[in-house]
Short mmCIF file of N, CA, C and O in Angstrom, two decimals:
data_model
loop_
_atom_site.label_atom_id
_atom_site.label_comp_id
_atom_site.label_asym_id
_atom_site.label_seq_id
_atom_site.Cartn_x
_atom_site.Cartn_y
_atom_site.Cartn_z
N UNK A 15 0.83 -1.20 0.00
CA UNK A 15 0.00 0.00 0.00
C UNK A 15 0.86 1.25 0.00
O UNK A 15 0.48 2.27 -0.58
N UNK A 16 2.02 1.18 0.64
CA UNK A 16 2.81 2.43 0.69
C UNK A 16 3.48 2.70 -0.76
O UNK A 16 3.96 3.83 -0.89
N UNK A 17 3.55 2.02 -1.63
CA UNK A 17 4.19 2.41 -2.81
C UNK A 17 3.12 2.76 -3.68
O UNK A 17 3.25 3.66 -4.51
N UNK A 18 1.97 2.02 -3.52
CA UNK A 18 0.69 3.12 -4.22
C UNK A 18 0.04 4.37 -3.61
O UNK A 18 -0.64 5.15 -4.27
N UNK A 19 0.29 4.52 -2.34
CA UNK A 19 0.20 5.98 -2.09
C UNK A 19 1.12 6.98 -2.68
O UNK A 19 0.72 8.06 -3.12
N UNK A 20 2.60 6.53 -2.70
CA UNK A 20 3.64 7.17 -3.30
C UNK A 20 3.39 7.66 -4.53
O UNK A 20 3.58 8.78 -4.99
N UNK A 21 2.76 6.26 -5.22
CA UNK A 21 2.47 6.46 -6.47
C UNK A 21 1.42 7.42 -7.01
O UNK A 21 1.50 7.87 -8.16
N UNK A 22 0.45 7.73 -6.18
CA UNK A 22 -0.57 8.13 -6.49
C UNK A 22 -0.86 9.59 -6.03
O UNK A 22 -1.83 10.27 -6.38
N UNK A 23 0.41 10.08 -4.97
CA UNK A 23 0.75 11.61 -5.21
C UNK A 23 1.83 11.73 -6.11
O UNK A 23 1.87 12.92 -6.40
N UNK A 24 2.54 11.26 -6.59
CA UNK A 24 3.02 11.86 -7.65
C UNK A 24 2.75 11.68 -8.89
O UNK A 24 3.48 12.26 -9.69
N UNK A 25 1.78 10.95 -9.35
CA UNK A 25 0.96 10.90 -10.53
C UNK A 25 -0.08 12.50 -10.15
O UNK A 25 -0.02 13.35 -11.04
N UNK A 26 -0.62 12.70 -9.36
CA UNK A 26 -1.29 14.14 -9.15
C UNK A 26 -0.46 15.24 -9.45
O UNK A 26 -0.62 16.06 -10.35
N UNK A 27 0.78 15.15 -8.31
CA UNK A 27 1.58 16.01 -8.85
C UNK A 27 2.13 16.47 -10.67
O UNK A 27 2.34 17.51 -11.29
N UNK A 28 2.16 15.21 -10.89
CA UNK A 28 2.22 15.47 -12.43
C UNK A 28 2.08 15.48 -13.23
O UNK A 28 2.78 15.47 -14.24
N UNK A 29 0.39 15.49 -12.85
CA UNK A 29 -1.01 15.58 -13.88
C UNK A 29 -0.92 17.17 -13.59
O UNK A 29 -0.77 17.89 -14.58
N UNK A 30 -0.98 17.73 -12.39
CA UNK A 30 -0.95 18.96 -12.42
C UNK A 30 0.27 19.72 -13.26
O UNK A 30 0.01 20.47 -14.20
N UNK A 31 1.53 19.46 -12.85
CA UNK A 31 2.56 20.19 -13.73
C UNK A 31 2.44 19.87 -15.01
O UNK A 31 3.19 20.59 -15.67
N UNK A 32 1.72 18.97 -15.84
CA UNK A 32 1.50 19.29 -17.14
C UNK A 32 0.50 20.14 -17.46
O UNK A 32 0.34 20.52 -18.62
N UNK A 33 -0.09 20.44 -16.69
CA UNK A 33 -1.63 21.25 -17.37
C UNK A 33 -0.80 22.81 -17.16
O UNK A 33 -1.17 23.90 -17.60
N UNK A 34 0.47 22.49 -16.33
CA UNK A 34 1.07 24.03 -16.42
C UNK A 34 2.47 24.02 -17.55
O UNK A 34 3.34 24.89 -17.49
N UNK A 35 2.51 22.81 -18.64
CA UNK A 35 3.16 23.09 -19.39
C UNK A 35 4.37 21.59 -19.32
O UNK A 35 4.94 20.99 -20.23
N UNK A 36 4.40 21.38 -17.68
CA UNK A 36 6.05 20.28 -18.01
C UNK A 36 5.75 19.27 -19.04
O UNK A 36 4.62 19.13 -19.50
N UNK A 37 6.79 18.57 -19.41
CA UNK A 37 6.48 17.39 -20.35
C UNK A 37 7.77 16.32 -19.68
O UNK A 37 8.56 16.54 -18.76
N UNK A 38 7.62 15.09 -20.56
CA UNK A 38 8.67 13.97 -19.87
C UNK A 38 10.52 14.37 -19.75
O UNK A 38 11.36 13.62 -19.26
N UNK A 39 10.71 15.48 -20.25
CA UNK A 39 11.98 16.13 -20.18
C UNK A 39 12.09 17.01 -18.27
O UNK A 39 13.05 17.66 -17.85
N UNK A 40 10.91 16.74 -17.59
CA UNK A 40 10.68 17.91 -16.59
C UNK A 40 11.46 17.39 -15.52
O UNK A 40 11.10 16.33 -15.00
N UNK A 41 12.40 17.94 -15.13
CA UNK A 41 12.68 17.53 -13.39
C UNK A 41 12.10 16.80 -12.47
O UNK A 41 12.70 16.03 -11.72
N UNK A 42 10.77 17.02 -12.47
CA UNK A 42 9.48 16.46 -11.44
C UNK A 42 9.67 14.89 -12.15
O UNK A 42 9.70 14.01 -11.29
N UNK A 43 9.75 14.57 -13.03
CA UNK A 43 9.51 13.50 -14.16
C UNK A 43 10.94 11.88 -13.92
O UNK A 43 10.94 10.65 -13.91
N UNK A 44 12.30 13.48 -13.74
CA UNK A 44 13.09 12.27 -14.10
C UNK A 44 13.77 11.99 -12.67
O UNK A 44 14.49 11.02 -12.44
N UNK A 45 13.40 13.08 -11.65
CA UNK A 45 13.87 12.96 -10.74
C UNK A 45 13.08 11.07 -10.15
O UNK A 45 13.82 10.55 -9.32
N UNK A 46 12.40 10.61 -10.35
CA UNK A 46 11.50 9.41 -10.17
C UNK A 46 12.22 8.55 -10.40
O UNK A 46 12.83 8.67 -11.46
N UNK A 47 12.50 7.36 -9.64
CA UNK A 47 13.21 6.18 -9.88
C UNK A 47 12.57 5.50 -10.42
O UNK A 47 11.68 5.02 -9.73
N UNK A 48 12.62 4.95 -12.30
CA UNK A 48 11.81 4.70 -13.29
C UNK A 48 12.47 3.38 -14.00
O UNK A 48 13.61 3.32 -14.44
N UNK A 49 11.42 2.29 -14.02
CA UNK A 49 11.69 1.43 -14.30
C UNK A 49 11.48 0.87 -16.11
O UNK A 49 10.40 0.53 -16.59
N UNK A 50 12.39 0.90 -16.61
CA UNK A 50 12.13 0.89 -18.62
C UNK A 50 12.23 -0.94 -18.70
O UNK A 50 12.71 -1.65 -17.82
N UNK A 51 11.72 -1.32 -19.81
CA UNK A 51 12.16 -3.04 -20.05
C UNK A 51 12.07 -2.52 -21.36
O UNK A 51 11.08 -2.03 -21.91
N UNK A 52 13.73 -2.76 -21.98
CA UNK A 52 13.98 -2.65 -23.38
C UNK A 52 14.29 -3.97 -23.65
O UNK A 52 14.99 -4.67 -22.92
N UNK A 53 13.63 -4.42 -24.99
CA UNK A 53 13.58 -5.57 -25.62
C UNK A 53 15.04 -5.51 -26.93
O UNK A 53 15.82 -6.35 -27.39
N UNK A 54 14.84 -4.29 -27.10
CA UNK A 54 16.29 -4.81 -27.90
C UNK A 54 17.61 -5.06 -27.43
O UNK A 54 18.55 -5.46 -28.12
N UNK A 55 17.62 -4.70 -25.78
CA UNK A 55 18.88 -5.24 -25.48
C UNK A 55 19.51 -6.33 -26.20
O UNK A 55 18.96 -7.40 -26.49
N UNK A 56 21.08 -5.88 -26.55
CA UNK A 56 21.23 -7.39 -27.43
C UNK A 56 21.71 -7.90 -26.30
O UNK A 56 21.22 -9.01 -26.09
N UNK A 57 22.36 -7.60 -25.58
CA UNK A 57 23.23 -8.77 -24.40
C UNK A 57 22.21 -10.11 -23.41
O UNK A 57 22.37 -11.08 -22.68
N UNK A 58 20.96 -9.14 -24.15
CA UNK A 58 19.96 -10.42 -23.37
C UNK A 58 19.05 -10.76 -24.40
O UNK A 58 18.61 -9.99 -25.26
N UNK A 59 18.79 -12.00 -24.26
CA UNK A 59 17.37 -12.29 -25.41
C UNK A 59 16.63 -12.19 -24.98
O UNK A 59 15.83 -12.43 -25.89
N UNK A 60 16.00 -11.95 -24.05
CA UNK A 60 14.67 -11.83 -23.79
C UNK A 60 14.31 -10.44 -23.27
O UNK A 60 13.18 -10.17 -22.86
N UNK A 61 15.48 -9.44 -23.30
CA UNK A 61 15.68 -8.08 -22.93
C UNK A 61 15.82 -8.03 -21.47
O UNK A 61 15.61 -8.92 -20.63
N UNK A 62 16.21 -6.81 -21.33
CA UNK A 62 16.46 -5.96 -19.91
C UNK A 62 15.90 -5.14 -19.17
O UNK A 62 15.44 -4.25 -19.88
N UNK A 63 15.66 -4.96 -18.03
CA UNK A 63 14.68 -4.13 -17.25
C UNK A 63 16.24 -3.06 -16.75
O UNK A 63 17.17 -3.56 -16.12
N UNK A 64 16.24 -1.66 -17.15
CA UNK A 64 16.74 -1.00 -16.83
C UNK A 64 16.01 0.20 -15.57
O UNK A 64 14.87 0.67 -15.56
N UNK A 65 16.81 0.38 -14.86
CA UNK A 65 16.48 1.85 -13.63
C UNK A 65 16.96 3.01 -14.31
O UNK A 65 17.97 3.04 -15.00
N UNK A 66 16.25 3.91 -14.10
CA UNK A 66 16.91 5.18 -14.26
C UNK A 66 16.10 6.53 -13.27
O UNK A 66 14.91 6.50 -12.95
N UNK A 67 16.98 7.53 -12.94
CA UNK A 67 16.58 8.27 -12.12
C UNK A 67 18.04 9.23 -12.21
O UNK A 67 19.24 8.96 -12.23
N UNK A 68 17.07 10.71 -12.26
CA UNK A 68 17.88 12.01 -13.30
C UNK A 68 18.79 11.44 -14.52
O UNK A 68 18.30 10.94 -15.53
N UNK A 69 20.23 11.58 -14.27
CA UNK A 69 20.69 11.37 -15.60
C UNK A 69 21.84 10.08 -15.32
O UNK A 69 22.98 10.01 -15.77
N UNK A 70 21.06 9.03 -14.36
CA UNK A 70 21.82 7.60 -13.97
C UNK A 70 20.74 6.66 -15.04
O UNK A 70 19.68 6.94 -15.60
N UNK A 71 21.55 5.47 -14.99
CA UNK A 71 20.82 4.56 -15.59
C UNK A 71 21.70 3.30 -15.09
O UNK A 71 22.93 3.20 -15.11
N UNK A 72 20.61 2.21 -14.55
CA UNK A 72 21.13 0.93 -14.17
C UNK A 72 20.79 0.14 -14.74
O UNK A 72 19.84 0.39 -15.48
N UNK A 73 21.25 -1.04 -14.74
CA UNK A 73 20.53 -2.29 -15.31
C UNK A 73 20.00 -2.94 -14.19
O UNK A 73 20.66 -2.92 -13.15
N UNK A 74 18.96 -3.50 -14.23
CA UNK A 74 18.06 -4.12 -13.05
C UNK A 74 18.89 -5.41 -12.67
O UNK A 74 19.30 -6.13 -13.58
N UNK A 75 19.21 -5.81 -11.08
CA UNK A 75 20.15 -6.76 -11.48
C UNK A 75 19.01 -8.24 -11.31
O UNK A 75 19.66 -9.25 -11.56
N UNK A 76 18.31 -8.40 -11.14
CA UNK A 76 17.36 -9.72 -10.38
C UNK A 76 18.02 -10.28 -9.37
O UNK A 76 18.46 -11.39 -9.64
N UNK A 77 18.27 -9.81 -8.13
CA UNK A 77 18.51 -10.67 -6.45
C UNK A 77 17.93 -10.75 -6.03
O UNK A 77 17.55 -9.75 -5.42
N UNK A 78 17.16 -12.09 -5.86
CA UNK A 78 15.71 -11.85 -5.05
C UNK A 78 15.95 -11.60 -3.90
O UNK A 78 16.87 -12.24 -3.40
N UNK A 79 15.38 -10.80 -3.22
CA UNK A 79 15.17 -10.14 -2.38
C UNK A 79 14.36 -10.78 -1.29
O UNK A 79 14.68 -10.68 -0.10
N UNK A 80 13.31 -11.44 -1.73
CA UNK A 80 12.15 -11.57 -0.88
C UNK A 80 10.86 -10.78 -1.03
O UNK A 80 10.62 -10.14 -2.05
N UNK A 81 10.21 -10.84 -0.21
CA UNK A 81 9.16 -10.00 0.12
C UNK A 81 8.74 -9.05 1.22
O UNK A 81 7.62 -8.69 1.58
N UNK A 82 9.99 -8.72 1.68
CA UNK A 82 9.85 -7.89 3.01
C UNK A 82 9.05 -6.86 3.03
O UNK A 82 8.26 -6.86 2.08
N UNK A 83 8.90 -5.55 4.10
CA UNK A 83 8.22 -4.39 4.29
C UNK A 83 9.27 -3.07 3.47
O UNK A 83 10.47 -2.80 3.48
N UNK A 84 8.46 -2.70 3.04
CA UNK A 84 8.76 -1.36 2.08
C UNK A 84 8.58 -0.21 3.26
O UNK A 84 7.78 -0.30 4.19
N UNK A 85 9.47 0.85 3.02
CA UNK A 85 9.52 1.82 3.42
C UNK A 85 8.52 2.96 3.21
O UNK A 85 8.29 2.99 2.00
N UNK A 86 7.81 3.93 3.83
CA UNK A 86 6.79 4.68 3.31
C UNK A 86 8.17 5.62 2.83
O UNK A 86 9.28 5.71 3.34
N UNK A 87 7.54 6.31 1.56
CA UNK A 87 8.44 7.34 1.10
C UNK A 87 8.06 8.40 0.81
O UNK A 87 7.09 8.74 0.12
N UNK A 88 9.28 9.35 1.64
CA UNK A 88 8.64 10.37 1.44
C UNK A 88 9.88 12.01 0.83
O UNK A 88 11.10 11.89 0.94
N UNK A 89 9.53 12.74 0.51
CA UNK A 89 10.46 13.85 -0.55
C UNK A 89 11.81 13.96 0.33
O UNK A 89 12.60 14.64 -0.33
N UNK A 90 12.47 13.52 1.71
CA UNK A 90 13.72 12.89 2.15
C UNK A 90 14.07 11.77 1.18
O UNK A 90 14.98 11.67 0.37
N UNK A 91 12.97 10.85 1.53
CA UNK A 91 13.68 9.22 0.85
C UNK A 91 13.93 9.92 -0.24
O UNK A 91 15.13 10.14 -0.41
N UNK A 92 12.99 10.49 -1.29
CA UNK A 92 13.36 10.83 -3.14
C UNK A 92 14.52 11.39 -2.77
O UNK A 92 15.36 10.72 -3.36
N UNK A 93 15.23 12.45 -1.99
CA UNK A 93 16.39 12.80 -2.05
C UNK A 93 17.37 12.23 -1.59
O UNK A 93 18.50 12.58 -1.94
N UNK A 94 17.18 11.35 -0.81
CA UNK A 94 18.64 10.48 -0.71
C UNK A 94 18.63 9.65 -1.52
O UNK A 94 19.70 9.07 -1.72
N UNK A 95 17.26 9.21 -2.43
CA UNK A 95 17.96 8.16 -3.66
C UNK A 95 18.62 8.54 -4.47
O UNK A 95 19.70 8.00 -4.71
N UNK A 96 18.00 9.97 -5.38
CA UNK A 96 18.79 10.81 -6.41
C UNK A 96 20.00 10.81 -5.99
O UNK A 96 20.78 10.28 -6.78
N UNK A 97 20.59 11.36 -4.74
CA UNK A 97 22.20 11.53 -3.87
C UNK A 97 22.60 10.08 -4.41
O UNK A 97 23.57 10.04 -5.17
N UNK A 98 21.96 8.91 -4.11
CA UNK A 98 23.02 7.71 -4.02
C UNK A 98 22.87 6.95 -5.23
O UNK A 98 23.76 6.11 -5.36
N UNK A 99 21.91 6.98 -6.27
CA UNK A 99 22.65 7.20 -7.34
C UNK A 99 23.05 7.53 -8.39
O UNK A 99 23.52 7.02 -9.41
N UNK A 100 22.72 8.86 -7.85
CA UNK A 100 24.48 9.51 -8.63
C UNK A 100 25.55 8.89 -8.18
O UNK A 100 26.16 8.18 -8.99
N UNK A 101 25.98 8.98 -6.98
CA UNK A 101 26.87 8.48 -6.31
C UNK A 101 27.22 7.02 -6.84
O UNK A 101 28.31 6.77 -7.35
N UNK A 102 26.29 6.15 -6.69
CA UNK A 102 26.68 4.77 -7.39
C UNK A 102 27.08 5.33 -9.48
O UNK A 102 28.03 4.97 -10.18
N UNK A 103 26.12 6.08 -9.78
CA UNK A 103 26.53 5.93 -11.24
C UNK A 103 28.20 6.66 -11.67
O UNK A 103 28.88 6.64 -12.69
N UNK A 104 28.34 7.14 -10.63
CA UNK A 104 29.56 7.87 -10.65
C UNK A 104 31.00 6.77 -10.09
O UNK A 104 32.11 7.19 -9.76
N UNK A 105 30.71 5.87 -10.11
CA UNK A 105 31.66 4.87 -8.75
C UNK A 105 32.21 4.81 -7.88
O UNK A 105 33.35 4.36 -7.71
N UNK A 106 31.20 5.43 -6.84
CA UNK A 106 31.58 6.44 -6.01
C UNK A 106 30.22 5.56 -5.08
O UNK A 106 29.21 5.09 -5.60
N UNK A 107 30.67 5.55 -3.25
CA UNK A 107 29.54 5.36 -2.78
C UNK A 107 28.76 6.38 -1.95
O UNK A 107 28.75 7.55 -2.36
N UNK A 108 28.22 6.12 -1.03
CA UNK A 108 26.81 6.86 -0.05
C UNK A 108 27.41 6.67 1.45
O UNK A 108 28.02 5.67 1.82
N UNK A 109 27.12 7.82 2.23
CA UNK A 109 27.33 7.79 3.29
C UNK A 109 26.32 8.24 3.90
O UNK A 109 27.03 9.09 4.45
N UNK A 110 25.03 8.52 4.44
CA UNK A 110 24.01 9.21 4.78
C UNK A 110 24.01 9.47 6.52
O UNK A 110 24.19 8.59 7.36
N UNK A 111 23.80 10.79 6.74
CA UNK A 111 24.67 11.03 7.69
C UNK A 111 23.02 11.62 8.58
O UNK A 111 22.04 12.13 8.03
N UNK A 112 23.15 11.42 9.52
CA UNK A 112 21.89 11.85 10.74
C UNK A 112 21.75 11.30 12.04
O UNK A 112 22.46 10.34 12.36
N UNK A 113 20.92 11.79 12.85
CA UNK A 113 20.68 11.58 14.07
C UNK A 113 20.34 9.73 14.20
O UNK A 113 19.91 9.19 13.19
N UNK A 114 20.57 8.87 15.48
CA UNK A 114 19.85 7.53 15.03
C UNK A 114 18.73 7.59 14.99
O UNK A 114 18.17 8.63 15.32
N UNK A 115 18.04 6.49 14.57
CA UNK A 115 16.94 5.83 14.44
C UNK A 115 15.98 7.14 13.37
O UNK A 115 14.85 7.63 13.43
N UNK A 116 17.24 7.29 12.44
CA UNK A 116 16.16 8.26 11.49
C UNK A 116 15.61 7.55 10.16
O UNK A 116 14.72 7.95 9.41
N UNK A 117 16.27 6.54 10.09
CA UNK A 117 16.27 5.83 9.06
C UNK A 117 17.06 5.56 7.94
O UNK A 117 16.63 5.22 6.83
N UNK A 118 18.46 5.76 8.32
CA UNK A 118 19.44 6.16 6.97
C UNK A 118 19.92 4.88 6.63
O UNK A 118 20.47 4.77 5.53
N UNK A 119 19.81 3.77 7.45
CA UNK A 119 20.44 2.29 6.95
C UNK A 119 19.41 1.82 6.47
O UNK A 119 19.57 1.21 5.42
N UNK A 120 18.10 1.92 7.00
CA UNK A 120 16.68 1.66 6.22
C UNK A 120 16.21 2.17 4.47
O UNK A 120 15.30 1.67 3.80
N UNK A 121 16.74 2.82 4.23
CA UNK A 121 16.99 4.28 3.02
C UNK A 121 17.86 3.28 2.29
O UNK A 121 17.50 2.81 1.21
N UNK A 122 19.18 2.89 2.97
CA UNK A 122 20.09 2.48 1.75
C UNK A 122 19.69 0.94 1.51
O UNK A 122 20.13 0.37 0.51
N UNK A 123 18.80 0.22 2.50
CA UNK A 123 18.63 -0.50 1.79
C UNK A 123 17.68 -1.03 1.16
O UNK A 123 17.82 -2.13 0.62
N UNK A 124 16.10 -0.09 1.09
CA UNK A 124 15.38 0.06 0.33
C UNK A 124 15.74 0.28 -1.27
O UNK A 124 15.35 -0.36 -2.25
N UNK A 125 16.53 1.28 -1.19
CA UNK A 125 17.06 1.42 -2.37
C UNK A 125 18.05 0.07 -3.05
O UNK A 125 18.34 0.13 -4.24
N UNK A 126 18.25 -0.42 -2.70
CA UNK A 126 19.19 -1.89 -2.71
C UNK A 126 17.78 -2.72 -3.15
O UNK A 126 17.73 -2.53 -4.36
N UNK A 127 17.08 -3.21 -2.93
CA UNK A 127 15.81 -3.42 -2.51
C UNK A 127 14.71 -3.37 -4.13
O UNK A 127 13.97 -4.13 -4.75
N UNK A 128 15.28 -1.74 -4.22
CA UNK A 128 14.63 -1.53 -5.63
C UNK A 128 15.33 -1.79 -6.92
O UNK A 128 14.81 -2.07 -8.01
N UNK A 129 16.67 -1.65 -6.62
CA UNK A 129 17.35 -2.48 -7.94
C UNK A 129 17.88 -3.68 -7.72
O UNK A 129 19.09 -3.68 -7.93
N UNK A 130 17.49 -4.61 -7.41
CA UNK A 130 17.60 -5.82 -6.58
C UNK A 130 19.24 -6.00 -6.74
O UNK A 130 19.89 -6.75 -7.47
N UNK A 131 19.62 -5.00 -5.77
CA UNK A 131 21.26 -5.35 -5.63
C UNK A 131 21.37 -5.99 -3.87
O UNK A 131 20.81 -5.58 -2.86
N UNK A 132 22.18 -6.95 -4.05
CA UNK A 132 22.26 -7.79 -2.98
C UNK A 132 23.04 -6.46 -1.74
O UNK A 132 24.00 -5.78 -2.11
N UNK A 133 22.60 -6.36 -0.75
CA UNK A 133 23.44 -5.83 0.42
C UNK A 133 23.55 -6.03 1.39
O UNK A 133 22.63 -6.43 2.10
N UNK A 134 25.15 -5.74 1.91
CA UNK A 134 25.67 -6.23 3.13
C UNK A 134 25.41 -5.02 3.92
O UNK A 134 25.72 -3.95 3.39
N UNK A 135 24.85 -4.99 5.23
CA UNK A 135 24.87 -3.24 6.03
C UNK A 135 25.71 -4.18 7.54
O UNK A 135 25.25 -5.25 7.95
N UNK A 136 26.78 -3.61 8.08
CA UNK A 136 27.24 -3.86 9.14
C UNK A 136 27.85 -2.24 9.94
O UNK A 136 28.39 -1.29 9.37
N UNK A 137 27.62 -2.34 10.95
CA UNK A 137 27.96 -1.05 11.95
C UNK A 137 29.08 -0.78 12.28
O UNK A 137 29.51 -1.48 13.20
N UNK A 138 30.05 0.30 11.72
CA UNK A 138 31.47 0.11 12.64
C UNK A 138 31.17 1.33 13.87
O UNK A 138 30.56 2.39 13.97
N UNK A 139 32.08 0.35 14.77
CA UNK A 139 31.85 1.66 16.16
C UNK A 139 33.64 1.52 16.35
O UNK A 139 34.40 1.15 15.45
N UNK A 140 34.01 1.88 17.65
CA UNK A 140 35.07 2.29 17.97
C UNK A 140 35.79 0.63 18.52
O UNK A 140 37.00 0.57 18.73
N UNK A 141 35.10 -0.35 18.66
CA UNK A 141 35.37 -1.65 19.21
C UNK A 141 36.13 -2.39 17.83
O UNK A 141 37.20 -3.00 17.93
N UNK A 142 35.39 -2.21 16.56
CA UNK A 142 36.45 -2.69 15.70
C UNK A 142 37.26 -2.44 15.11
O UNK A 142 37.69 -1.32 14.85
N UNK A 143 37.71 -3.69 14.68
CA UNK A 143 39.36 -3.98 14.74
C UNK A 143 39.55 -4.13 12.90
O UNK A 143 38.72 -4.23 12.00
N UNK A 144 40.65 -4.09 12.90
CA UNK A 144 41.45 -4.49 11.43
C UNK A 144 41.05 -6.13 11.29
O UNK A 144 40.90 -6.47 10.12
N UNK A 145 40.88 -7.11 12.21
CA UNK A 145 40.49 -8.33 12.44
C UNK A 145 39.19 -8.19 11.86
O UNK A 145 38.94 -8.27 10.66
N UNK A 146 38.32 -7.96 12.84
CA UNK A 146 36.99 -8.09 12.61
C UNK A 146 36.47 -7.74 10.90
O UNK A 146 35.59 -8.42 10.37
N UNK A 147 37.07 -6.74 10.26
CA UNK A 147 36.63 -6.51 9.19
C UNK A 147 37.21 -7.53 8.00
O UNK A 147 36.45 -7.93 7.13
N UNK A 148 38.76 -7.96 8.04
CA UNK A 148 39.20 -9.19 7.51
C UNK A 148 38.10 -10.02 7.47
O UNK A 148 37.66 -10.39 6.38
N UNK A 149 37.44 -10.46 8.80
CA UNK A 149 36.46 -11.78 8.89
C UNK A 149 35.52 -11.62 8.00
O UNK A 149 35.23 -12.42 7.11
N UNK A 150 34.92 -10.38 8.26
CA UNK A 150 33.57 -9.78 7.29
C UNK A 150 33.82 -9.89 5.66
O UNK A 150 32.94 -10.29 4.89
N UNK A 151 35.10 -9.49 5.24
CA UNK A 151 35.57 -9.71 4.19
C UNK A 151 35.53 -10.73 3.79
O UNK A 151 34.82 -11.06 2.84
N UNK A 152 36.54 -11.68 4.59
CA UNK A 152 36.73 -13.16 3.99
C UNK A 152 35.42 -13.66 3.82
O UNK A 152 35.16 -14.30 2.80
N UNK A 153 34.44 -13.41 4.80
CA UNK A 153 33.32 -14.35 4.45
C UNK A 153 32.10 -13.87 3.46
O UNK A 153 31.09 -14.51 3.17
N UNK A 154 32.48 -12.54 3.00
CA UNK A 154 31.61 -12.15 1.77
C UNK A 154 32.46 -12.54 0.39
O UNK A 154 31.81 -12.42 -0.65
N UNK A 155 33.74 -12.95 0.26
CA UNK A 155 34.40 -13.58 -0.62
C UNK A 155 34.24 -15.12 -0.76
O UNK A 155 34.36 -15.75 -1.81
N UNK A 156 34.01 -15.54 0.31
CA UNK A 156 33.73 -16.56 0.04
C UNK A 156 31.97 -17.24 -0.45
O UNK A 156 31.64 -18.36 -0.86
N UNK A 157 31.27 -16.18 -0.20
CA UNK A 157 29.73 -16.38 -0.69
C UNK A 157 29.45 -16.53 -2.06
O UNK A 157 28.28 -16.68 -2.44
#
């Protein structure tokens, strides 16, 4: 239900900004994390489901994910996705920085979530070590 509410103010929103002129070139438009399935991809036969959002473009990766709880979203979440990726289309990552329990590890991995990219989220505090992260390493190399 939360992604058709999402959906369904910004379809208003931009039923209204066209009757004042925007068209699919508009800010309001591309700022939207937008899902394309091009069939002529040649690298796939049966084509590709690409992301895009402003002037990034991903290829959808398929990790299933599951079926977990979606985040309600709201004009924060749209701006930390645009931030991260750019940031990813650039090769470059995200750091999202705030008070706790605001939701910023929730954020990155919603967005993970929506381009079904597999993610690891672990906490560093002041307790770890050069060890501890080796371990974390070795055992995402070995997956």
């Amino acid at each position: 239900i939360t992604i058709e509410v999402h959906a369904r103010e910004v379809i208003s929103k931009l039923k209204q900004l066209a009757k004042q002129g925007a068209d699919a070139n508009s800010f309001d438009w591309k700022k939207q994390l937008r899902f394309y399935f091009d069939s002529s991809n040649k690298e796939h036969e049966d084509g590709q489901v690409t992301i895009q959002q402003t002037n990034t473009r991903f290829n959808y990766s398929y990790e299933y994910q599951g079926n977990p709880f979606r985040l309600v979203i709201t004009p924060l979440t749209d701006r930390c996705y645009m931030t991260l990726t750019t940031a990813l289309s650039l090769a470059r990552g995200g750091s999202p920085m705030g008070p706790a329990g605001t939701g910023k590890t929730e954020t990155v991995k919603d967005l993970a979530k929506n381009m079904a990219i597999n993610i690891y989220v672990f906490n560093c505090s002041d307790e770890m070590s050069v060890d501890g992260l080796a371990r974390i390493y070795k055992g995402l190399a070995q997956s």
